[in-house]
CSV table of C-alpha atoms and ligand atoms in Angstrom, one decimal:
chain,number,residue,atom,x,y,z
A,1,MET,CA,-0.2,-0.1,0.1
A,2,THR,CA,1.3,3.9,-1.2
A,3,ALA,CA,1.7,6.0,2.0
A,4,VAL,CA,-1.4,7.8,0.6
A,5,GLY,CA,-3.6,4.8,0.6
A,6,SER,CA,-2.5,3.9,4.2
A,7,VAL,CA,-3.1,7.7,5.1
A,8,GLN,CA,-7.1,7.0,3.3
A,9,ALA,CA,-7.3,3.4,4.9
A,10,GLU,CA,-6.7,5.1,8.4
A,11,ALA,CA,-8.8,7.9,7.5
A,12,LEU,CA,-11.8,5.7,6.9
A,13,LYS,CA,-11.0,3.2,9.7
A,14,GLU,CA,-11.1,6.0,11.8
A,15,LEU,CA,-14.7,7.3,10.4
A,16,ARG,CA,-16.0,3.9,10.7
A,17,ALA,CA,-15.6,3.6,14.4
A,18,ILE,CA,-17.2,7.7,15.2
A,19,LEU,CA,-20.2,6.2,13.2
A,20,TYR,CA,-20.0,3.2,15.1
A,21,SER,CA,-20.0,4.6,18.2
A,22,ARG,CA,-22.4,7.3,17.7
A,23,LEU,CA,-24.9,4.5,16.6
A,24,ARG,CA,-24.1,2.7,19.6
A,25,ALA,CA,-24.5,5.7,21.8
A,26,THR,CA,-28.4,6.3,20.2
A,27,LEU,CA,-29.2,2.9,19.7
A,28,PHE,CA,-27.8,1.0,22.7
A,29,GLY,CA,-30.7,-0.6,24.9
A,30,ARG,CA,-32.8,-1.4,22.1
A,31,ILE,CA,-33.8,-5.1,22.6
A,32,SER,CA,-33.2,-5.9,18.8
A,33,VAL,CA,-29.5,-4.2,18.8
A,34,ASP,CA,-26.4,-6.1,19.5
A,35,ASP,CA,-22.5,-5.3,19.0
A,36,ALA,CA,-22.5,-7.3,15.7
A,37,LEU,CA,-25.5,-5.4,13.8
A,38,LEU,CA,-24.2,-2.1,15.2
A,39,ASP,CA,-20.8,-2.9,13.3
A,40,ASP,CA,-23.1,-4.0,10.2
A,41,PHE,CA,-24.6,-0.6,10.6
A,42,ALA,CA,-21.6,1.0,10.6
A,43,GLN,CA,-20.6,-0.7,8.0
A,44,GLU,CA,-22.8,0.3,5.1
A,45,ALA,CA,-23.4,3.4,6.7
A,46,LEU,CA,-19.6,4.4,5.9
A,47,LEU,CA,-20.7,3.4,2.6
A,48,LYS,CA,-23.5,5.2,2.1
A,49,VAL,CA,-21.4,8.3,2.8
A,50,LEU,CA,-18.9,7.6,0.9
A,51,GLY,CA,-21.5,7.1,-2.0
A,52,SER,CA,-23.1,9.9,-1.1
A,53,LEU,CA,-20.1,12.7,-0.7
A,54,GLY,CA,-20.5,14.7,-3.3
A,55,GLN,CA,-24.0,16.0,-2.1
A,56,PHE,CA,-21.8,16.9,1.2
A,57,GLN,CA,-22.3,21.0,1.1
A,58,SER,CA,-20.2,22.1,3.9
A,59,ARG,CA,-22.9,24.0,6.2
A,60,SER,CA,-22.6,21.5,9.1
A,61,ARG,CA,-19.2,19.5,10.4
A,62,PHE,CA,-18.5,16.5,8.1
A,63,LEU,CA,-19.2,14.3,11.2
A,64,THR,CA,-22.4,15.7,11.9
A,65,TRP,CA,-23.5,15.1,8.2
A,66,ALA,CA,-22.3,11.4,7.9
A,67,THR,CA,-24.2,10.7,11.6
A,68,THR,CA,-27.4,12.1,9.8
A,69,ILE,CA,-26.7,9.2,7.2
A,70,ALA,CA,-25.7,7.0,9.7
A,71,VAL,CA,-28.8,7.3,11.9
A,72,ARG,CA,-31.2,7.2,8.5
A,73,THR,CA,-29.5,3.8,7.4
A,74,ALA,CA,-29.9,1.9,10.9
A,75,PHE,CA,-33.3,3.0,11.0
A,76,THR,CA,-34.4,1.8,7.9
A,77,GLU,CA,-33.2,-1.5,8.2
A,78,LEU,CA,-34.2,-1.8,12.0
A,79,ARG,CA,-37.9,-0.9,10.4
A,80,ARG,CA,-37.5,-3.2,7.2
A,81,ARG,CA,-36.5,-6.0,10.1
A,82,HIS,CA,-39.6,-5.2,12.4
A,83,TRP,CA,-42.8,-4.9,9.6
A,84,LYS,CA,-41.0,-7.8,7.1
A,85,ASP,CA,-43.5,-10.5,8.1
A,86,VAL,CA,-46.5,-7.8,7.8
A,87,SER,CA,-48.5,-7.5,4.5
A,88,LEU,CA,-50.3,-4.2,3.7
A,89,ASP,CA,-53.5,-5.8,3.0
A,90,GLN,CA,-53.8,-7.8,6.3
A,91,PHE,CA,-52.2,-4.7,8.4
A,92,LEU,CA,-55.0,-2.4,7.1
A,93,GLN,CA,-57.7,-5.1,8.0
A,94,ARG,CA,-56.5,-6.0,11.0
A,95,ALA,CA,-56.2,-2.1,12.3
A,96,ASP,CA,-59.7,-1.6,10.5
A,97,THR,CA,-61.7,-4.2,12.9
A,98,ALA,CA,-59.5,-3.1,16.1
A,99,ASN,CA,-60.6,0.0,15.6
A,100,GLU,CA,-64.1,-0.9,15.1
A,101,GLN,CA,-64.2,-2.3,18.5
A,102,VAL,CA,-63.2,0.9,20.2
A,103,THR,CA,-64.3,3.8,18.5
A,104,LYS,CA,-67.5,4.1,17.2
A,105,PRO,CA,-69.6,4.9,20.0
A,106,GLN,CA,-68.5,7.2,21.9
A,107,CYS,CA,-67.5,10.4,19.4
A,108,LYS,CA,-69.2,13.8,20.5
A,109,SER,CA,-71.6,15.0,18.6
A,110,ASP,CA,-70.0,18.5,17.9
A,111,ARG,CA,-67.1,16.4,16.0
A,112,GLN,CA,-69.4,13.9,14.4
A,113,GLU,CA,-70.1,15.9,11.7
A,114,LEU,CA,-66.1,16.8,11.4
A,115,ILE,CA,-65.1,13.3,11.5
A,116,GLN,CA,-68.1,12.1,9.0
A,117,GLU,CA,-67.0,14.3,6.7
A,118,MET,CA,-63.1,13.5,6.8
A,119,TYR,CA,-64.5,9.9,6.4
A,120,ARG,CA,-66.8,10.8,3.2
A,121,ILE,CA,-63.5,12.9,1.8
A,122,ILE,CA,-61.3,10.0,2.1
A,123,ASP,CA,-63.5,7.5,0.5
A,124,THR,CA,-64.5,9.6,-2.5
A,125,GLN,CA,-61.8,12.2,-3.1
A,126,LEU,CA,-58.9,10.4,-2.8
A,127,THR,CA,-56.8,8.2,-5.2
A,128,LYS,CA,-56.9,4.6,-3.9
A,129,LYS,CA,-53.1,5.1,-3.2
A,130,GLN,CA,-53.4,8.0,-1.4
A,131,ARG,CA,-56.2,6.3,0.7
A,132,THR,CA,-54.0,3.2,1.3
A,133,ALA,CA,-50.6,5.3,1.9
A,134,LEU,CA,-52.6,7.9,4.6
A,135,LEU,CA,-54.6,4.9,6.2
A,136,ALA,CA,-51.3,3.1,6.4
A,137,GLU,CA,-49.2,5.8,7.9
A,138,LEU,CA,-52.1,6.4,10.4
A,139,GLN,CA,-52.1,2.8,11.7
A,140,GLY,CA,-48.3,2.8,12.4
A,141,MET,CA,-46.6,1.8,9.3
A,142,PRO,CA,-43.3,3.5,8.5
A,143,LEU,CA,-43.2,5.4,5.0
A,144,GLU,CA,-40.7,3.2,3.6
A,145,GLU,CA,-42.4,0.1,4.9
A,146,ILE,CA,-45.9,1.3,2.7
A,147,GLY,CA,-43.2,2.1,0.2
A,148,ARG,CA,-41.9,-1.3,0.0
A,149,ARG,CA,-45.3,-2.9,-0.4
A,150,MET,CA,-46.4,-0.5,-2.5
A,151,GLY,CA,-43.6,-0.8,-5.5
A,152,SER,CA,-42.8,2.8,-3.9
A,153,ASN,CA,-39.9,4.5,-1.9
A,154,ARG,CA,-40.5,6.5,1.3
A,155,ASN,CA,-40.1,10.0,-0.8
A,156,ALA,CA,-42.8,9.1,-3.1
A,157,ILE,CA,-45.3,8.0,-0.1
A,158,TYR,CA,-44.7,11.1,1.6
A,159,LYS,CA,-45.5,13.0,-1.4
A,160,LEU,CA,-48.9,10.5,-1.6
A,161,THR,CA,-49.5,11.3,1.7
A,162,HIS,CA,-49.0,15.0,1.5
A,163,ASP,CA,-51.4,15.3,-1.5
A,164,ALA,CA,-53.9,13.5,0.5
A,165,ARG,CA,-53.7,15.8,3.4
A,166,LYS,CA,-54.1,18.5,1.0
A,167,GLN,CA,-57.2,16.9,-0.8
A,168,LEU,CA,-58.5,16.9,2.8
A,169,LYS,CA,-57.5,20.2,3.6
A,170,LYS,CA,-59.4,21.4,0.4
A,171,HIS,CA,-62.4,19.8,0.7
A,172,LEU,CA,-63.1,20.7,4.6
A,173,ASP,CA,-62.7,24.3,3.2
A,174,SER,CA,-65.2,23.8,0.9
A,175,ALA,CA,-67.3,22.3,3.3
A,176,GLY,CA,-66.9,25.2,5.9
A,177,TYR,CA,-64.4,24.0,8.4
A,178,THR,CA,-61.5,26.7,8.7
A,179,VAL,CA,-58.3,25.6,10.1
A,180,SER,CA,-58.9,26.7,13.0
A,181,ASP,CA,-62.4,25.1,13.7
A,182,LEU,CA,-59.9,21.7,13.1
A,183,GLN,CA,-57.3,23.2,16.0
A,184,ILE,CA,-60.3,23.4,18.2
A,185,ALA,CA,-61.9,20.1,17.4
B,1,MET,CA,-62.6,1.8,7.1
B,2,THR,CA,-62.8,3.3,10.7
B,3,LEU,CA,-60.0,5.1,12.6
B,4,SER,CA,-59.3,5.2,16.0
B,5,ARG,CA,-60.0,8.7,18.4
B,6,GLN,CA,-55.8,9.3,18.5
B,7,GLN,CA,-55.9,8.3,14.6
B,8,ILE,CA,-58.3,11.0,14.2
B,9,GLU,CA,-56.6,13.4,16.2
B,10,GLU,CA,-53.2,13.0,14.4
B,11,LEU,CA,-55.0,13.2,11.1
B,12,ILE,CA,-56.4,16.5,12.0
B,13,LYS,CA,-53.5,17.6,13.4
B,14,GLY,CA,-51.9,16.4,10.2
B,15,VAL,CA,-54.2,18.3,7.6
B,16,SER,CA,-54.4,21.6,10.4
B,17,LEU,CA,-50.3,21.7,9.7
B,18,THR,CA,-50.7,20.9,5.8
B,19,ARG,CA,-49.1,23.4,3.4
B,20,ASP,CA,-49.3,23.6,-0.7
B,21,GLU,CA,-45.1,23.1,-0.4
B,22,GLU,CA,-43.8,20.9,1.8
B,23,VAL,CA,-40.4,19.4,2.1
B,24,THR,CA,-39.6,15.6,1.3
B,25,CYS,CA,-38.0,13.3,3.5
B,26,ASP,CA,-34.6,12.8,1.6
B,27,GLU,CA,-34.8,17.0,1.5
B,28,CYS,CA,-35.2,17.1,5.1
B,29,LEU,CA,-32.4,14.7,5.4
B,30,GLY,CA,-30.3,16.7,3.3
B,31,ASP,CA,-30.6,20.0,5.3
B,32,LEU,CA,-30.7,18.0,8.6
B,33,ALA,CA,-27.4,18.4,9.9
B,34,GLU,CA,-27.2,22.2,9.6
B,35,PHE,CA,-30.8,22.2,11.4
B,36,ALA,CA,-29.3,19.9,14.4
B,37,GLU,CA,-26.5,22.2,15.0
B,38,ARG,CA,-28.3,25.2,14.8
B,39,MET,CA,-30.7,23.6,17.2
B,40,LEU,CA,-27.8,22.3,19.8
B,41,GLU,CA,-26.6,25.6,19.5
B,42,GLY,CA,-29.5,27.4,20.2
B,43,LYS,CA,-29.1,29.7,17.4
B,44,SER,CA,-32.2,31.1,15.0
B,45,LEU,CA,-33.3,29.7,12.1
B,46,PRO,CA,-32.6,30.9,8.8
B,47,ASP,CA,-36.1,30.4,6.4
B,48,GLY,CA,-34.8,27.6,4.7
B,49,LEU,CA,-34.7,25.2,7.5
B,50,ARG,CA,-38.2,26.4,8.5
B,51,ALA,CA,-39.4,23.9,6.1
B,52,VAL,CA,-37.4,21.1,8.1
B,53,GLU,CA,-38.8,22.0,11.3
B,54,HIS,CA,-42.5,21.6,9.8
B,55,HIS,CA,-41.6,18.2,8.2
B,56,LEU,CA,-40.3,16.7,11.5
B,57,GLU,CA,-43.6,18.0,12.8
B,58,ILE,CA,-45.5,16.2,10.1
B,59,CYS,CA,-43.2,13.4,9.5
B,60,ALA,CA,-43.2,10.3,12.3
B,61,GLU,CA,-39.7,8.8,10.5
B,62,CYS,CA,-38.0,11.8,10.4
B,63,HIS,CA,-38.7,13.2,13.7
B,64,GLU,CA,-37.7,9.6,15.3
B,65,GLU,CA,-34.1,9.8,13.4
B,66,TYR,CA,-33.7,13.3,14.3
B,67,ALA,CA,-34.4,12.8,18.2
B,68,ALA,CA,-31.7,9.6,17.2
B,69,LEU,CA,-29.3,12.2,15.9
B,70,LEU,CA,-29.5,14.3,18.7
B,71,ARG,CA,-28.6,11.7,21.3
B,72,ALA,CA,-25.8,10.6,18.7
B,73,LEU,CA,-24.5,14.3,18.8
B,74,LYS,CA,-24.8,14.8,22.9
B,75,GLN,CA,-22.9,11.8,23.3
B,76,ALA,CA,-20.5,12.8,21.6
B,77,GLU,CA,-20.0,15.8,22.8
C,201,ZN,ZN1,-40.4,12.6,6.7
């Protein structure tokens, strides 16, 4: 190895060690996280950081930026593992059944109209994709996991649910509900 | 389709926070390091980073990752 090569290798080793210790600091104590997994995360994060160097714009410290990528990498993988056996259809069906048992009777009447209007908009004004993504998100499935199941990705699912919220806002507005009505409700 | 009361609350909050233009998760990630450093140093936010603050209010995953980032950075200090 040349002198330059060995300096580079040393720097990469150091960066990897820093990413490892930062991930350890923030993830340790989670049941599903052990040293071997942290080591995998640090390695994957290092590769992602190296592959994204062109996007670093010096608006923060380099290590802070690298840590944002490491954290995203680790959480993406933790979520993938957590949700790996769950299908979108089954998940939505189960959540629906569970909610029916607990929510139907006890909505106060002054809110009932607003809630009914929201259900109506969701049913009639959203596209099927918008409705599926919005409901899965509300039931707690992470965006990237919804994306994985809809042949899409986290960014696109965010846009889809953003469009769904915009539709809801627009139609609630047409029905006479203002933002402050929503906040009071 | 039924939502729990908590989900209805979340949806109402989400709709009331909705803006015509919002940054996506990837755009949020691109600015997150600068945002976190400013927050940790107690500096004011330039207009360009307000959209990140707004995204973190709406997006549960980016919020979770931001909280994890702050833990990691505080530990590193
Ligand atoms: Zn996000």
